[in-house]
Short mmCIF file of C-alpha atoms in Angstrom, two decimals:
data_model
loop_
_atom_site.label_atom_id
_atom_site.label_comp_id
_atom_site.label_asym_id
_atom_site.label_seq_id
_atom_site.Cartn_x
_atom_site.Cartn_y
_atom_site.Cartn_z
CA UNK X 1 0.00 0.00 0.00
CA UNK X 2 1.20 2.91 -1.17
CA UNK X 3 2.19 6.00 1.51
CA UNK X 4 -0.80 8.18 -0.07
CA UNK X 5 -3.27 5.20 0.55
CA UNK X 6 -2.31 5.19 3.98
CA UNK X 7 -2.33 8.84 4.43
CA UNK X 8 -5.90 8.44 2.95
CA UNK X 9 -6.83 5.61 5.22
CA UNK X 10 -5.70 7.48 8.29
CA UNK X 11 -7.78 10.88 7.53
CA UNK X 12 -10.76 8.57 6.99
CA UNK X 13 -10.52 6.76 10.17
CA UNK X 14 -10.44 9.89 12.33
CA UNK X 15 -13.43 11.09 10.41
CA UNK X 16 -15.26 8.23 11.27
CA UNK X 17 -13.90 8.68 14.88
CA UNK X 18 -15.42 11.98 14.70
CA UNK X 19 -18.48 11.13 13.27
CA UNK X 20 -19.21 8.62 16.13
CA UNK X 21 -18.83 10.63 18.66
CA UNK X 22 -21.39 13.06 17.37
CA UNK X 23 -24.15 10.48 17.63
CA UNK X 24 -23.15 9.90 21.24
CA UNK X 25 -24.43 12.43 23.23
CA UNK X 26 -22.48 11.44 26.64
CA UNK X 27 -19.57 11.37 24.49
CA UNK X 28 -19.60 14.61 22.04
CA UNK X 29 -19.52 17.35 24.88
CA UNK X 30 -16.29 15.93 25.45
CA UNK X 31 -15.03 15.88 22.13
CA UNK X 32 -16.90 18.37 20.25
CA UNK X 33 -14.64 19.50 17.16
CA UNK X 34 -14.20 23.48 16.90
CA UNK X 35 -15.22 25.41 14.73
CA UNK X 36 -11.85 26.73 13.09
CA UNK X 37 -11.24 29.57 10.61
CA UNK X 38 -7.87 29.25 8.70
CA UNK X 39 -7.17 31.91 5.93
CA UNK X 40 -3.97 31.26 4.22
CA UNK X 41 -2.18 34.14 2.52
CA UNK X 42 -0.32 33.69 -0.72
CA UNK X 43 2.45 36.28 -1.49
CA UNK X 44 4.32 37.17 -4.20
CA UNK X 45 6.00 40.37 -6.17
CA UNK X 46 4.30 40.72 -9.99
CA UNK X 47 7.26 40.37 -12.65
CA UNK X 48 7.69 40.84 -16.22
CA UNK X 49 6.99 37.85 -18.16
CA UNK X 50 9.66 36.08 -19.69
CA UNK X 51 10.38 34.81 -23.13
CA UNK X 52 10.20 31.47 -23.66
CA UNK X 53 13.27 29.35 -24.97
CA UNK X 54 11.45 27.96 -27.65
CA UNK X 55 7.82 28.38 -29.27
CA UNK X 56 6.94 24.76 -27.98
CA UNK X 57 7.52 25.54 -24.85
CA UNK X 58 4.28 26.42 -23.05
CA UNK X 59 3.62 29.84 -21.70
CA UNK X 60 3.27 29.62 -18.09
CA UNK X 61 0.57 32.30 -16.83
CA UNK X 62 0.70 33.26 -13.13
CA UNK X 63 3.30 30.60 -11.76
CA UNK X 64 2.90 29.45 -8.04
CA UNK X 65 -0.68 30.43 -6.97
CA UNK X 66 -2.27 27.45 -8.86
CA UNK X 67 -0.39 25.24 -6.72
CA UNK X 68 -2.01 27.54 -3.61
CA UNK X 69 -5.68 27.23 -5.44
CA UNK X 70 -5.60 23.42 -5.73
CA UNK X 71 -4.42 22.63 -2.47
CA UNK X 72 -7.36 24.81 -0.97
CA UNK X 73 -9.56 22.79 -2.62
CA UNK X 74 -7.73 19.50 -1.29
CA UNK X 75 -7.54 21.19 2.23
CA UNK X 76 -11.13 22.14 2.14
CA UNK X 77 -12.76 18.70 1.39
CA UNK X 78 -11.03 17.29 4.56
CA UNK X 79 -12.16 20.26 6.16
CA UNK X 80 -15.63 20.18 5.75
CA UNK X 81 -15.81 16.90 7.97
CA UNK X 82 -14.30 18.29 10.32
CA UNK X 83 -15.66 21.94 10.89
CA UNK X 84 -11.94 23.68 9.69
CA UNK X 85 -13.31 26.71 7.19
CA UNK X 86 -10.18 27.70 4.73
CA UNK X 87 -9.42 30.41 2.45
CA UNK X 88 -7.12 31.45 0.36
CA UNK X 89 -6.10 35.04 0.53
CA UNK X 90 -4.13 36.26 -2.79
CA UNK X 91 -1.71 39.03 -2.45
CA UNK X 92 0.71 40.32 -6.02
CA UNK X 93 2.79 43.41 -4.83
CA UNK X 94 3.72 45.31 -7.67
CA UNK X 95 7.44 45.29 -9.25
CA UNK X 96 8.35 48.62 -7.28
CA UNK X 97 5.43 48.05 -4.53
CA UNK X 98 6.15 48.06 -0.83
CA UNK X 99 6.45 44.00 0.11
CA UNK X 100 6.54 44.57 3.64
CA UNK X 101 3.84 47.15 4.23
CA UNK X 102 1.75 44.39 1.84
CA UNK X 103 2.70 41.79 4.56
CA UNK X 104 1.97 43.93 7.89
CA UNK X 105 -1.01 44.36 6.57
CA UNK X 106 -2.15 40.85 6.89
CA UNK X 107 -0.39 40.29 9.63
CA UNK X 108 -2.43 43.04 11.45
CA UNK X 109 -5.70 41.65 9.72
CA UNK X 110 -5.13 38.51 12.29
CA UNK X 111 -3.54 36.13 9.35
CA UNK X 112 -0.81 34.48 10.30
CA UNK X 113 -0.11 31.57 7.59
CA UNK X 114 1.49 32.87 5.11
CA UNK X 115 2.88 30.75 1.26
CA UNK X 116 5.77 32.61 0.03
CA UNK X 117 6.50 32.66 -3.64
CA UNK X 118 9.24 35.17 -3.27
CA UNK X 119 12.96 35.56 -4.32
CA UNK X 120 15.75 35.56 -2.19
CA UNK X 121 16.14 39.17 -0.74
CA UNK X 122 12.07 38.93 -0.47
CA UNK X 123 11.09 36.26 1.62
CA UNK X 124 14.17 37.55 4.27
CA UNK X 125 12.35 41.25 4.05
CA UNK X 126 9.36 39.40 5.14
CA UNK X 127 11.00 36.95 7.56
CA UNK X 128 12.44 39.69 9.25
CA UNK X 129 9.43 42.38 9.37
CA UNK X 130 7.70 43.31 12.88
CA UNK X 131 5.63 40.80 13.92
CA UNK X 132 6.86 38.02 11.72
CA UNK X 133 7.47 35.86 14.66
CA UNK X 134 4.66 35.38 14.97
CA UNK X 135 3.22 33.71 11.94
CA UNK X 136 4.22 30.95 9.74
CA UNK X 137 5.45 31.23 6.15
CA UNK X 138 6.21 28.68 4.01
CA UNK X 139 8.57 29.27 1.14
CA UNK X 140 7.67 27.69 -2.05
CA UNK X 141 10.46 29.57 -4.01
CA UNK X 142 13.79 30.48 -2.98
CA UNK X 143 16.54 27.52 -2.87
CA UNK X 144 19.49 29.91 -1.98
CA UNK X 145 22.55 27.99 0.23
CA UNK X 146 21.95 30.32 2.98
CA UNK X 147 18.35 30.54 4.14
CA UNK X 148 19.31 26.52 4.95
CA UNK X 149 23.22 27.17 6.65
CA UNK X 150 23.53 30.23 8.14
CA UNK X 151 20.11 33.03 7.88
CA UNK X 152 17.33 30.66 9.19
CA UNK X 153 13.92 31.72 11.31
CA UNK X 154 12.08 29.67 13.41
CA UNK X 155 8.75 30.80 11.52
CA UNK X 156 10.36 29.77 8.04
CA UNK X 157 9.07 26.60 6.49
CA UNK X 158 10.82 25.53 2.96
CA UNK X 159 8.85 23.64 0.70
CA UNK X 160 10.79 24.80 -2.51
CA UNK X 161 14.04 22.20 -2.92
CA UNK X 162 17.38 23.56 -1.82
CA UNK X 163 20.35 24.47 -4.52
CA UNK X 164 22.33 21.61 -2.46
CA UNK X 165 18.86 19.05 -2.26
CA UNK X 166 19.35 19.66 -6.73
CA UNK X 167 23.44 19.64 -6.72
CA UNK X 168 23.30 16.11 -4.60
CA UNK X 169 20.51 14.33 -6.50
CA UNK X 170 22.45 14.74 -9.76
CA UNK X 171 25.49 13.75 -8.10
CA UNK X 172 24.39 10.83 -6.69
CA UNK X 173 22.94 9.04 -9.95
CA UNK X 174 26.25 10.33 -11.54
CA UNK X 175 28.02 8.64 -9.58
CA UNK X 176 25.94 5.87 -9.32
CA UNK X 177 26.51 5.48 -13.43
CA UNK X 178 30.18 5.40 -12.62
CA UNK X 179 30.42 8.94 -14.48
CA UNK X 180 32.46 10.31 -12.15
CA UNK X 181 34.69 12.95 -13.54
CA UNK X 182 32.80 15.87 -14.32
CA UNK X 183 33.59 18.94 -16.82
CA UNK X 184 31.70 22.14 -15.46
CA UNK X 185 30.76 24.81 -17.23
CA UNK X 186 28.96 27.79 -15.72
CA UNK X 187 27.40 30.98 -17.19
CA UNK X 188 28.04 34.42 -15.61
CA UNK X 189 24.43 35.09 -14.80
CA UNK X 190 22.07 35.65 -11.86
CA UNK X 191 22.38 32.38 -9.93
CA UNK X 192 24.77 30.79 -12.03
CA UNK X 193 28.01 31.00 -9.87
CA UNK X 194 25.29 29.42 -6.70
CA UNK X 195 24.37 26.68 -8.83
CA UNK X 196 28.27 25.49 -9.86
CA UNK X 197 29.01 25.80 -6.60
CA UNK X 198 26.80 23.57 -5.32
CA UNK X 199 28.15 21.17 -7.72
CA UNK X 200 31.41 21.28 -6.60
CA UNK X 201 30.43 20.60 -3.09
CA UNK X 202 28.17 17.74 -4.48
CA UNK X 203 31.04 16.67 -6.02
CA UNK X 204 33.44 16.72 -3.51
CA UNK X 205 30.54 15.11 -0.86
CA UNK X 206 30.20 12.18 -2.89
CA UNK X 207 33.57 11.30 -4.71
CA UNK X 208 32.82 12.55 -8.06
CA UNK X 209 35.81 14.53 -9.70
CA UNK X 210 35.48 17.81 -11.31
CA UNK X 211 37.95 17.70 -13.75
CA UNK X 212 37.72 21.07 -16.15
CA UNK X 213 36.19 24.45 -14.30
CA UNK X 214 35.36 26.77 -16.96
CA UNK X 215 33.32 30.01 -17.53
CA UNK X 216 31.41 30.38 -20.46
CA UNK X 217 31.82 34.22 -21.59
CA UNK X 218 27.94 33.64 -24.43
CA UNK X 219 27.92 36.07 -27.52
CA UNK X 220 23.96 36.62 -28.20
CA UNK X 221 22.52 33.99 -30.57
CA UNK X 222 19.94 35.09 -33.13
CA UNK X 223 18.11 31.30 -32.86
CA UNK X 224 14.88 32.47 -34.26
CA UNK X 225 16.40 33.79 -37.56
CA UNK X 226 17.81 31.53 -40.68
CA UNK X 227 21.23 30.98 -39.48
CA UNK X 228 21.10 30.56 -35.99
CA UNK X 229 21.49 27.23 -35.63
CA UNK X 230 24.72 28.05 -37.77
CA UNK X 231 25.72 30.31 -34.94
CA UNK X 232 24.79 27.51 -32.68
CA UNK X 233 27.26 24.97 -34.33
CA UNK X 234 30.14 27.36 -34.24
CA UNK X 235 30.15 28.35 -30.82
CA UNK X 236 29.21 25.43 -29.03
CA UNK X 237 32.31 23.30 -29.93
CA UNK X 238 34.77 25.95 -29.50
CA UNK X 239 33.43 26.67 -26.15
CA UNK X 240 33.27 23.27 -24.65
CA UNK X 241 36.89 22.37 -26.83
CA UNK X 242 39.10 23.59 -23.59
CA UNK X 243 38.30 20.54 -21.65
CA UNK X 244 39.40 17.98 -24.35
CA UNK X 245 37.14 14.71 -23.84
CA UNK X 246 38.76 13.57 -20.43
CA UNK X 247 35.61 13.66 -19.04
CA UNK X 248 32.75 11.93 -18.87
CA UNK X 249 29.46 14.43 -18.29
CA UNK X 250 29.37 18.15 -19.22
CA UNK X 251 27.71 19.67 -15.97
CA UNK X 252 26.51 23.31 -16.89
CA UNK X 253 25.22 25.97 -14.70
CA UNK X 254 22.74 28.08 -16.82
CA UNK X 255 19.74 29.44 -14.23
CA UNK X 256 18.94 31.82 -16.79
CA UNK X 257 18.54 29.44 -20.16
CA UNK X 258 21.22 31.78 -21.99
CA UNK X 259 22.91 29.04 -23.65
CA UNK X 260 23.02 25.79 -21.54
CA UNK X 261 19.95 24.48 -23.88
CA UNK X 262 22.14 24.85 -27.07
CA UNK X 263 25.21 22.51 -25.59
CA UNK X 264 23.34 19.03 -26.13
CA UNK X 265 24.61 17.25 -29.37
CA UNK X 266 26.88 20.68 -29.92
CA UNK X 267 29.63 19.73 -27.44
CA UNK X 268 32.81 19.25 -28.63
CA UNK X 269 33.36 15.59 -27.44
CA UNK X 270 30.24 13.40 -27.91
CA UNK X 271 28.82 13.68 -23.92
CA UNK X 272 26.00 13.61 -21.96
CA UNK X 273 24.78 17.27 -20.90
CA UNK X 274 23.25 18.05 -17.04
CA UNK X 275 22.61 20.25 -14.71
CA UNK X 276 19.96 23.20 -15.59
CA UNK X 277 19.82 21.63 -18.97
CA UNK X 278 19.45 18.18 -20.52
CA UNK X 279 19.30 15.92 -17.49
CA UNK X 280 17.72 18.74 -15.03
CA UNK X 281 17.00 17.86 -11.28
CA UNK X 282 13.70 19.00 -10.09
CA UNK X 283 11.10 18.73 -7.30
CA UNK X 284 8.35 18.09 -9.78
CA UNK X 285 7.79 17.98 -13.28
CA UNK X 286 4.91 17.50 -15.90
CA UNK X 287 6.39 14.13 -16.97
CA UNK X 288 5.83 12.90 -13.61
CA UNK X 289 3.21 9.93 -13.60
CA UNK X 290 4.37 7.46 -10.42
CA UNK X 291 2.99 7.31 -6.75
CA UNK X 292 -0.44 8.28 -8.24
CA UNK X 293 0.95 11.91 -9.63
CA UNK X 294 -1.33 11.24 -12.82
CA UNK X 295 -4.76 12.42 -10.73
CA UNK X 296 -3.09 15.57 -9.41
CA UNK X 297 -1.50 16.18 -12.31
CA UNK X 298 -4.96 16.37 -14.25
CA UNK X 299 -6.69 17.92 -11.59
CA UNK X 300 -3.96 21.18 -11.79
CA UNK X 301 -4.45 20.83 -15.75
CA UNK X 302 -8.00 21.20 -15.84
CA UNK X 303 -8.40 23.87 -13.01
CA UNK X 304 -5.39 25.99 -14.25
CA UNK X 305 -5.40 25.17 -18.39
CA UNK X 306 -1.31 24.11 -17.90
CA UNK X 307 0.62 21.72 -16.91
CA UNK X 308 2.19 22.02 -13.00
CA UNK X 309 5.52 23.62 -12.60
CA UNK X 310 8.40 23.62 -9.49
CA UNK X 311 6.75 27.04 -8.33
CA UNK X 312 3.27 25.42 -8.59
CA UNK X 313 4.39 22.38 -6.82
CA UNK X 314 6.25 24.28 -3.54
CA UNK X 315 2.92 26.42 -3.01
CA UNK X 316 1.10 23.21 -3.39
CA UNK X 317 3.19 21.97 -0.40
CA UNK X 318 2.89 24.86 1.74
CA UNK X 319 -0.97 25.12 1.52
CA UNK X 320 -1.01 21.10 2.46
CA UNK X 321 0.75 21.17 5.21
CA UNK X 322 -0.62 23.89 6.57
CA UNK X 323 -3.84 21.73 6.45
CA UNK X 324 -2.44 18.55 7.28
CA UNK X 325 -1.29 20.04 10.64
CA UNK X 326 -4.39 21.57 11.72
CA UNK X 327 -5.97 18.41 10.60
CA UNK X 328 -4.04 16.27 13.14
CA UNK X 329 -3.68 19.13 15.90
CA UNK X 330 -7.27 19.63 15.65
CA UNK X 331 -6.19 23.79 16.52
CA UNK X 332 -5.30 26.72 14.03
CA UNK X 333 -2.46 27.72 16.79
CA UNK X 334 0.91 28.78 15.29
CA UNK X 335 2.54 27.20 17.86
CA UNK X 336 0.65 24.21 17.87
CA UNK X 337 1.07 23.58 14.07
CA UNK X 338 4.71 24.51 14.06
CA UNK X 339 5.38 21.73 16.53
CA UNK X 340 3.45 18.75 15.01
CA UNK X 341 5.27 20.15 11.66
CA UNK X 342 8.33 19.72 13.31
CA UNK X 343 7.87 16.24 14.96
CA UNK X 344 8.37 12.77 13.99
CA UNK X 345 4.62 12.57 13.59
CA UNK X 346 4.24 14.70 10.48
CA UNK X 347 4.21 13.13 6.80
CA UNK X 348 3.04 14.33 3.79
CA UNK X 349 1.64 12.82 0.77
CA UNK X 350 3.49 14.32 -1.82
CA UNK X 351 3.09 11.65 -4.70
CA UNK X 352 6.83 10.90 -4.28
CA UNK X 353 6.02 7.40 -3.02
CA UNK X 354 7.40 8.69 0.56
CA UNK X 355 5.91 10.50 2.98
CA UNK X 356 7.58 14.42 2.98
CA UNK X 357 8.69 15.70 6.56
CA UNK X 358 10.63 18.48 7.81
CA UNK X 359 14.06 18.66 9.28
CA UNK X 360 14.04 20.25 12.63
CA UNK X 361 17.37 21.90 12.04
CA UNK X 362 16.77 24.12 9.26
CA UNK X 363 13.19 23.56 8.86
CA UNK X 364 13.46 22.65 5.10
CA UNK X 365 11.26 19.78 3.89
CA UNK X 366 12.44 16.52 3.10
CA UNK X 367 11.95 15.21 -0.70
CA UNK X 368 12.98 12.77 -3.33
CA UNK X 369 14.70 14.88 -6.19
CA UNK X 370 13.64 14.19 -9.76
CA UNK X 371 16.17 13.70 -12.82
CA UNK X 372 14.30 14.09 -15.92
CA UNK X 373 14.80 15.72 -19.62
CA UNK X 374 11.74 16.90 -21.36
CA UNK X 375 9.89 13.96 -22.03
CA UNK X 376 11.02 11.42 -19.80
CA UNK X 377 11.60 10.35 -15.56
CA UNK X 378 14.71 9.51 -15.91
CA UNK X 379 15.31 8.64 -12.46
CA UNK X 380 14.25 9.70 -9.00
CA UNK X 381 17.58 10.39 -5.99
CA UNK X 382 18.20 9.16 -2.77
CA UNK X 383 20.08 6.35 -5.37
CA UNK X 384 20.53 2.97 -4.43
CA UNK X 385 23.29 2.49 -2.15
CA UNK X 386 23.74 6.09 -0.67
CA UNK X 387 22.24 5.64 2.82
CA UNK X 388 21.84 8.22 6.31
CA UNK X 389 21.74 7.27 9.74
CA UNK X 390 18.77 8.62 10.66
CA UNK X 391 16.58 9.03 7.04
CA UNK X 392 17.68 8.32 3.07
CA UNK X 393 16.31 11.79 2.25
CA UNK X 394 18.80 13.19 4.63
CA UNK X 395 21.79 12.36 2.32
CA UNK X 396 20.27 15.06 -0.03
CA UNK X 397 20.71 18.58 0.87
CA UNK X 398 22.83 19.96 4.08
CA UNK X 399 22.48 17.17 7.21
CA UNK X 400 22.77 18.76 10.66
CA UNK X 401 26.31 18.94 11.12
CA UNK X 402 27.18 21.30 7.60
CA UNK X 403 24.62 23.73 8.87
CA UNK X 404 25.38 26.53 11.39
CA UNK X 405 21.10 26.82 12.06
CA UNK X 406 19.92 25.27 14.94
CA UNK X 407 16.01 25.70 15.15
CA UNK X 408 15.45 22.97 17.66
#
């Protein structure tokens, strides 16, 4: 029986509980469920849409708060068994808008769960405005090194997959392949010199070799026009020619899809490409079809007209476990929820065939890591063989002892 079964099996059996007790009057003073009221507010900044790779590439309209709107709905049929009203509360600040004004606002409205889909320098605005403390905000976004190691709060909750969680999957089913010596080759972009540095601590974590350390310096390539796929075949080589073919994956580190999705079948040497591009670790993905991921995967289709991306999927997880803790707390307390959340007690169906949990130290959730290209699961990390003392999904991202945060 699959974890989700169980999950399923377990929030039917306390409804029935419930439902018993109501038809015995000695019985249901005693236990009489609450009446609870739980709005949920979903934050983010408005940005500039961005242009797509490629025409076949779907245009994704208003990333990360279909992910909120479904899980509402999934929170809210469990709910109404149990007398637990929720709402979702939808908040867009403007480019140049004033995020933490937006977020004092709600705080002083009485809200106090809050799903982040911020960036970086956001979510720690928030984190740190007055009254923060006080609430709980889950963020569905950001997977920067050091809201995990070093800048951590208490009332920060992160759903989204750590830069490190990404770097190690990959790593592992590298080296699992015995493709162990690695040539890396990173852009100069936002988020690019974070991303092949995670590799190299991957890397050096689990005895894969990095072997040539370059920096791609990109010219502009006209792809849309006759001859760029001329320009393609020209640069390409030359730029991956400096590590020879002593190696036996090109990692690259493009965050911003400048040229990484050009280097497959254009290296110079005839390798496999990974990384941001061509074999991409992810927390979800539309090709995703195990653990039962079809039915939520159709359900987000036909309520938001697209298919379910990483930003989708991390305010999917906030909204859920939000619900799943008032669920088994039976109380809308802040405190309350943050310490089932934190215990051995909480799981989450995530349709990753395990049950997702949080680590106490840093507060960031526990999750397989997929591998996949753009048609295909390639494979799914922890790998065989790569085991923790205390739980597999510990051996991806930063275990207790790498991280100076210390929530417990």
């Amino acid at each position: 029986m699959s974890f989700t079964i169980r999950a399923m099996a377990k929030a039917a059996c306390a409804v029935a509980t419930l439902a018993i007790a109501a038809l015995s009057p000695g019985v249901a003073s005693a236990q009489a469920t609450p009446k609870l009221d739980i709005p949920i507010v979903y934050i983010t900044r408005a940005e500039d849409e961005r242009l797509s790779l490629s025409f076949v590439d779907p245009e994704v309209k208003e990333p990360g708060v279909w992910g909120a709107r479904l899980a509402l709905k999934d929170n809210q049929t469990t709910g109404a068994f149990l007398g637990h009203a929720y709402s979702l509360i939808e908040v867009i600040v403007p480019p140049d808008g004033d995020l933490i004004a937006a977020f004092e606002k709600e705080i002083s409205a009485g809200h106090r769960y809050f799903v982040a889909d911020l960036a970086h320098d956001d979510l720690l605005a928030i984190a740190r405005a007055e009254g923060a403390d006080g609430t709980l905000i889950f963020n569905g976004r950001a997977g920067e090194t050091d809201l995990r190691t070093e800048t951590c709060f208490p009332q920060v909750f992160h759903t989204a997959l750590s830069l490190a969680m990404r770097a190690d999957g990959l790593m592992q089913f590298l080296v699992w392949k015995r493709w162990p010596d690695i040539f890396l080759l990173s852009g100069s972009g936002p988020g690019d010199p974070a991303y092949a540095e995670a590799m190299r601590k991957a890397a050096r974590k689990f005895g894969a070799e990095i072997v040539a350390d370059e920096t791609y310096s990109y010219s502009p390539i006209a792809r849309r026009t006759d001859s760029g796929h001329i320009q393609v075949q020209t640069q390409m080589p030359v730029a991956t020619q400096g590590a020879g073919d002593d190696y036996d994956v090109l990692v690259v580190a493009d965050e911003n899809d400048t040229f990484g999705e050009y280097l497959p079948f254009n290296t110079y040497a005839p390798r496999p490409v990974a990384g941001t591009q061509g074999l991409v670790p992810m927390a979800w993905h539309r090709v995703q079809e195990q653990w039962g991921s079809t039915q939520i995967q159709h359900r987000f289709e036909k309520q938001a007209g697209r298919w379910m991306e990483e930003r989708d999927y991390g305010a999917w997880l906030g909204v859920r476990a939000i619900g799943e803790a008032v669920t088994r707390t039976n109380s809308a307390d802040p405190g309350k929820v943050r310490a089932y959340l934190r215990s051995d007690d909480f799981a989450l169906g995530g349709f990753k065939g395990v049950g997702l949990s949080f680590r106490p130290w840093n507060q960031q959730m526990r999750q397989p890591v997929l591998l996949t290209n753009k048609r295909i699961l390639v494979s799914v990390s922890p790998q065989p063989g790569f085991l923790h003392q205390r739980n597999r999904l510990d051996s991806l991202g930063y275990d207790k002892p790498e991280t100076s945060c210390d929530l417990q």
